[in-house]
Amino acid sequence: MRCLVVGADGSIGGALAHSLRRHGHGVITTTRRPQAVGHGSIFLDLAGSLPDLPEVDVAVICAAMARLEECRRDVELARRVNVTAPVEFGQSLTRAGARVILLSTAAVFDGNKEHVEESENPKPRSAYGLLKAEAEARVLDLGSLASVLRLTKVVKPNAGIFSKWIAELRDGKTVRALSDRRLSPLTVAHAVDAIMALIENGEGGIYHASGAADVSYADAARFVAQRIGVAADRVEAVRAVESHEAELMPFTSLATGRLSRLSSFVPPEPLDVLRGVYGHEIGAARQARASRAAAM
């Protein structure tokens, strides 16, 4: 199968391209790095004009402008990247007979309940979620060749708030974490496995990939502190309204029935995901604290 991965510079797109090649598929990727062009990769900046697209059987649009603050601050640019460009891609590709899979997000919902079904209508609370909901609707309007895969938060090592907290807890600092905002994390591998299932066996419409449950950021931070060997009072629980984080969702988990019926996908437990992704960093922090204590 000939596959196009839009956004291979990102962690999901890069891992997906590797998995597709490993499974014997032909792969063309897009990159925003001029030095990476060639050897099956073409230059693409979704904020600019779109290039002529190669003939493929399926395309996965992984690239997006996903930071809530950036989308709120520059809605025009965010619309170009998150809506206009993916829709133009979808129109061009489906006209040529290719399938299109748009990666989307649980942020298309308001987060007021857990395990939201694929059939529920979007109710975004952020500019990012609003734009992704619009992109979903317009891509799905292209017909049976179009699919949407909504993902909950994908965490990766040495990046993001958890790596920051691990470093701060290692150094004896107190971290502030939200008690009324939650995540239902996935690994990059979970996301890639879900996309591969859609590429190889999926049909049109909406699919969800999610963790098995929601955990508050405060409880997740306490879990990390406990694994490092730090007292729980080093985690200060705060509310979203006090931290100007109201755009974050109270709950994020999604129902995964359609994906689970399609594949062997089993929603992972949130603390298992955090343990697996950040285990090395947590172990290094625990060892650093022990070495520091022994030297005193």
Tab-separated table of N, CA and C in Angstrom, residues 74-138:
chain	number	residue	atom	x	y	z
A	74	ASP	N	-3.547	33.247	17.903
A	74	ASP	CA	-3.479	33.476	16.457
A	74	ASP	C	-4.470	32.548	15.759
A	75	VAL	N	-5.736	32.906	15.841
A	75	VAL	CA	-6.797	32.054	15.306
A	75	VAL	C	-6.685	31.920	13.792
A	76	GLU	N	-6.267	32.972	13.110
A	76	GLU	CA	-6.164	32.920	11.648
A	76	GLU	C	-5.142	31.872	11.211
A	77	LEU	N	-3.962	31.896	11.831
A	77	LEU	CA	-2.950	30.899	11.494
A	77	LEU	C	-3.424	29.503	11.890
A	78	ALA	N	-4.016	29.385	13.067
A	78	ALA	CA	-4.492	28.080	13.530
A	78	ALA	C	-5.561	27.522	12.591
A	79	ARG	N	-6.428	28.387	12.076
A	79	ARG	CA	-7.448	27.927	11.129
A	79	ARG	C	-6.807	27.411	9.846
A	80	ARG	N	-5.792	28.115	9.358
A	80	ARG	CA	-5.117	27.666	8.148
A	80	ARG	C	-4.498	26.272	8.344
A	81	VAL	N	-3.815	26.096	9.472
A	81	VAL	CA	-3.104	24.842	9.724
A	81	VAL	C	-4.066	23.709	10.077
A	82	ASN	N	-5.064	23.991	10.907
A	82	ASN	CA	-5.910	22.932	11.462
A	82	ASN	C	-7.176	22.653	10.666
A	83	VAL	N	-7.593	23.603	9.824
A	83	VAL	CA	-8.835	23.414	9.065
A	83	VAL	C	-8.596	23.507	7.563
A	84	THR	N	-8.168	24.676	7.102
A	84	THR	CA	-8.098	24.913	5.657
A	84	THR	C	-7.183	23.923	4.957
A	85	ALA	N	-5.955	23.760	5.444
A	85	ALA	CA	-5.007	22.865	4.789
A	85	ALA	C	-5.467	21.406	4.820
A	86	PRO	N	-5.885	20.856	5.970
A	86	PRO	CA	-6.364	19.472	5.948
A	86	PRO	C	-7.549	19.247	5.020
A	87	VAL	N	-8.467	20.221	4.949
A	87	VAL	CA	-9.621	20.060	4.062
A	87	VAL	C	-9.170	20.078	2.603
A	88	GLU	N	-8.249	20.988	2.258
A	88	GLU	CA	-7.729	21.017	0.888
A	88	GLU	C	-7.023	19.707	0.557
A	89	PHE	N	-6.237	19.197	1.494
A	89	PHE	CA	-5.602	17.892	1.306
A	89	PHE	C	-6.664	16.831	1.041
A	90	GLY	N	-7.651	16.795	1.921
A	90	GLY	CA	-8.678	15.769	1.803
A	90	GLY	C	-9.409	15.821	0.481
A	91	GLN	N	-9.751	17.023	0.034
A	91	GLN	CA	-10.448	17.162	-1.241
A	91	GLN	C	-9.605	16.631	-2.393
A	92	SER	N	-8.323	17.024	-2.413
A	92	SER	CA	-7.440	16.590	-3.496
A	92	SER	C	-7.231	15.082	-3.484
A	93	LEU	N	-7.016	14.528	-2.316
A	93	LEU	CA	-6.700	13.102	-2.210
A	93	LEU	C	-7.913	12.229	-2.483
A	94	THR	N	-9.066	12.586	-1.917
A	94	THR	CA	-10.247	11.748	-2.145
A	94	THR	C	-10.712	11.819	-3.596
A	95	ARG	N	-10.533	12.974	-4.248
A	95	ARG	CA	-10.860	13.057	-5.683
A	95	ARG	C	-10.031	12.069	-6.493
A	96	ALA	N	-8.809	11.818	-6.020
A	96	ALA	CA	-7.928	10.872	-6.716
A	96	ALA	C	-8.147	9.436	-6.258
A	97	GLY	N	-9.121	9.226	-5.374
A	97	GLY	CA	-9.442	7.874	-4.940
A	97	GLY	C	-8.705	7.400	-3.707
A	98	ALA	N	-7.978	8.276	-3.045
A	98	ALA	CA	-7.226	7.890	-1.852
A	98	ALA	C	-8.089	8.027	-0.601
A	99	ARG	N	-7.830	7.199	0.383
A	99	ARG	CA	-8.451	7.355	1.693
A	99	ARG	C	-7.684	8.408	2.491
A	100	VAL	N	-8.398	9.115	3.362
A	100	VAL	CA	-7.792	10.147	4.203
A	100	VAL	C	-8.185	9.891	5.649
A	101	ILE	N	-7.182	9.910	6.540
A	101	ILE	CA	-7.407	9.768	7.978
A	101	ILE	C	-6.904	11.040	8.655
A	102	LEU	N	-7.803	11.752	9.297
A	102	LEU	CA	-7.449	12.976	10.018
A	102	LEU	C	-7.316	12.656	11.499
A	103	LEU	N	-6.147	12.944	12.074
A	103	LEU	CA	-6.009	12.800	13.521
A	103	LEU	C	-6.671	13.988	14.200
A	104	SER	N	-7.479	13.693	15.199
A	104	SER	CA	-8.164	14.741	15.929
A	104	SER	C	-7.976	14.518	17.426
A	105	THR	N	-8.854	15.065	18.229
A	105	THR	CA	-8.586	15.190	19.657
A	105	THR	C	-9.869	15.105	20.478
A	106	ALA	N	-9.716	14.668	21.721
A	106	ALA	CA	-10.840	14.696	22.657
A	106	ALA	C	-11.279	16.115	22.971
A	107	ALA	N	-10.448	17.100	22.628
A	107	ALA	CA	-10.777	18.508	22.900
A	107	ALA	C	-11.938	19.026	22.065
A	108	VAL	N	-12.476	18.207	21.157
A	108	VAL	CA	-13.697	18.625	20.457
A	108	VAL	C	-14.921	18.544	21.372
A	109	PHE	N	-14.754	17.958	22.568
A	109	PHE	CA	-15.836	17.885	23.546
A	109	PHE	C	-15.564	18.840	24.706
A	110	ASP	N	-16.584	19.079	25.520
A	110	ASP	CA	-16.409	20.005	26.643
A	110	ASP	C	-15.817	19.342	27.874
A	111	GLY	N	-15.732	18.001	27.874
A	111	GLY	CA	-15.091	17.319	28.984
A	111	GLY	C	-15.918	17.233	30.243
A	112	ASN	N	-17.216	17.383	30.135
A	112	ASN	CA	-18.049	17.336	31.328
A	112	ASN	C	-18.434	15.924	31.745
A	113	LYS	N	-18.065	14.913	30.943
A	113	LYS	CA	-18.305	13.531	31.349
A	113	LYS	C	-17.238	12.629	30.748
A	114	GLU	N	-17.155	11.425	31.285
A	114	GLU	CA	-16.151	10.456	30.866
A	114	GLU	C	-16.678	9.568	29.734
A	115	HIS	N	-15.745	8.944	29.019
A	115	HIS	CA	-16.054	7.902	28.043
A	115	HIS	C	-17.111	8.338	27.024
A	116	VAL	N	-16.825	9.437	26.366
A	116	VAL	CA	-17.749	9.989	25.376
A	116	VAL	C	-17.783	9.090	24.135
A	117	GLU	N	-18.977	8.827	23.647
A	117	GLU	CA	-19.148	7.945	22.493
A	117	GLU	C	-18.783	8.661	21.186
A	118	GLU	N	-18.476	7.854	20.168
A	118	GLU	CA	-18.122	8.400	18.856
A	118	GLU	C	-19.264	9.208	18.245
A	119	SER	N	-20.504	8.856	18.576
A	119	SER	CA	-21.668	9.479	17.949
A	119	SER	C	-22.067	10.812	18.567
A	120	GLU	N	-21.478	11.182	19.699
A	120	GLU	CA	-21.897	12.410	20.369
A	120	GLU	C	-21.420	13.650	19.609
A	121	ASN	N	-22.232	14.694	19.651
A	121	ASN	CA	-21.910	15.931	18.950
A	121	ASN	C	-20.807	16.697	19.683
A	122	PRO	N	-19.861	17.249	18.944
A	122	PRO	CA	-18.801	18.044	19.572
A	122	PRO	C	-19.348	19.250	20.321
A	123	LYS	N	-18.699	19.583	21.439
A	123	LYS	CA	-19.007	20.784	22.227
A	123	LYS	C	-17.681	21.329	22.764
A	124	PRO	N	-16.858	21.904	21.907
A	124	PRO	CA	-15.521	22.323	22.344
A	124	PRO	C	-15.556	23.501	23.304
A	125	ARG	N	-14.560	23.549	24.197
A	125	ARG	CA	-14.429	24.675	25.118
A	125	ARG	C	-13.206	25.538	24.801
A	126	SER	N	-12.415	25.172	23.800
A	126	SER	CA	-11.206	25.917	23.449
A	126	SER	C	-11.214	26.250	21.966
A	127	ALA	N	-10.408	27.246	21.585
A	127	ALA	CA	-10.259	27.579	20.168
A	127	ALA	C	-9.704	26.391	19.394
A	128	TYR	N	-8.757	25.679	19.989
A	128	TYR	CA	-8.194	24.494	19.346
A	128	TYR	C	-9.283	23.454	19.081
A	129	GLY	N	-10.087	23.149	20.108
A	129	GLY	CA	-11.150	22.175	19.938
A	129	GLY	C	-12.183	22.610	18.913
A	130	LEU	N	-12.502	23.899	18.888
A	130	LEU	CA	-13.467	24.423	17.928
A	130	LEU	C	-12.977	24.220	16.501
A	131	LEU	N	-11.695	24.504	16.258
A	131	LEU	CA	-11.140	24.352	14.917
A	131	LEU	C	-11.061	22.884	14.509
A	132	LYS	N	-10.669	22.019	15.430
A	132	LYS	CA	-10.591	20.597	15.094
A	132	LYS	C	-11.981	20.024	14.819
A	133	ALA	N	-12.991	20.496	15.555
A	133	ALA	CA	-14.356	20.036	15.290
A	133	ALA	C	-14.807	20.456	13.893
A	134	GLU	N	-14.460	21.674	13.492
A	134	GLU	CA	-14.801	22.127	12.146
A	134	GLU	C	-14.069	21.302	11.095
A	135	ALA	N	-12.792	21.038	11.336
A	135	ALA	CA	-12.022	20.228	10.387
A	135	ALA	C	-12.610	18.830	10.259
A	136	GLU	N	-12.979	18.224	11.378
A	136	GLU	CA	-13.604	16.899	11.344
A	136	GLU	C	-14.837	16.899	10.433
A	137	ALA	N	-15.734	17.859	10.685
A	137	ALA	CA	-16.997	17.886	9.944
A	137	ALA	C	-16.759	18.041	8.449
A	138	ARG	N	-15.823	18.910	8.090
A	138	ARG	CA	-15.596	19.169	6.669
A	138	ARG	C	-14.876	18.008	5.992
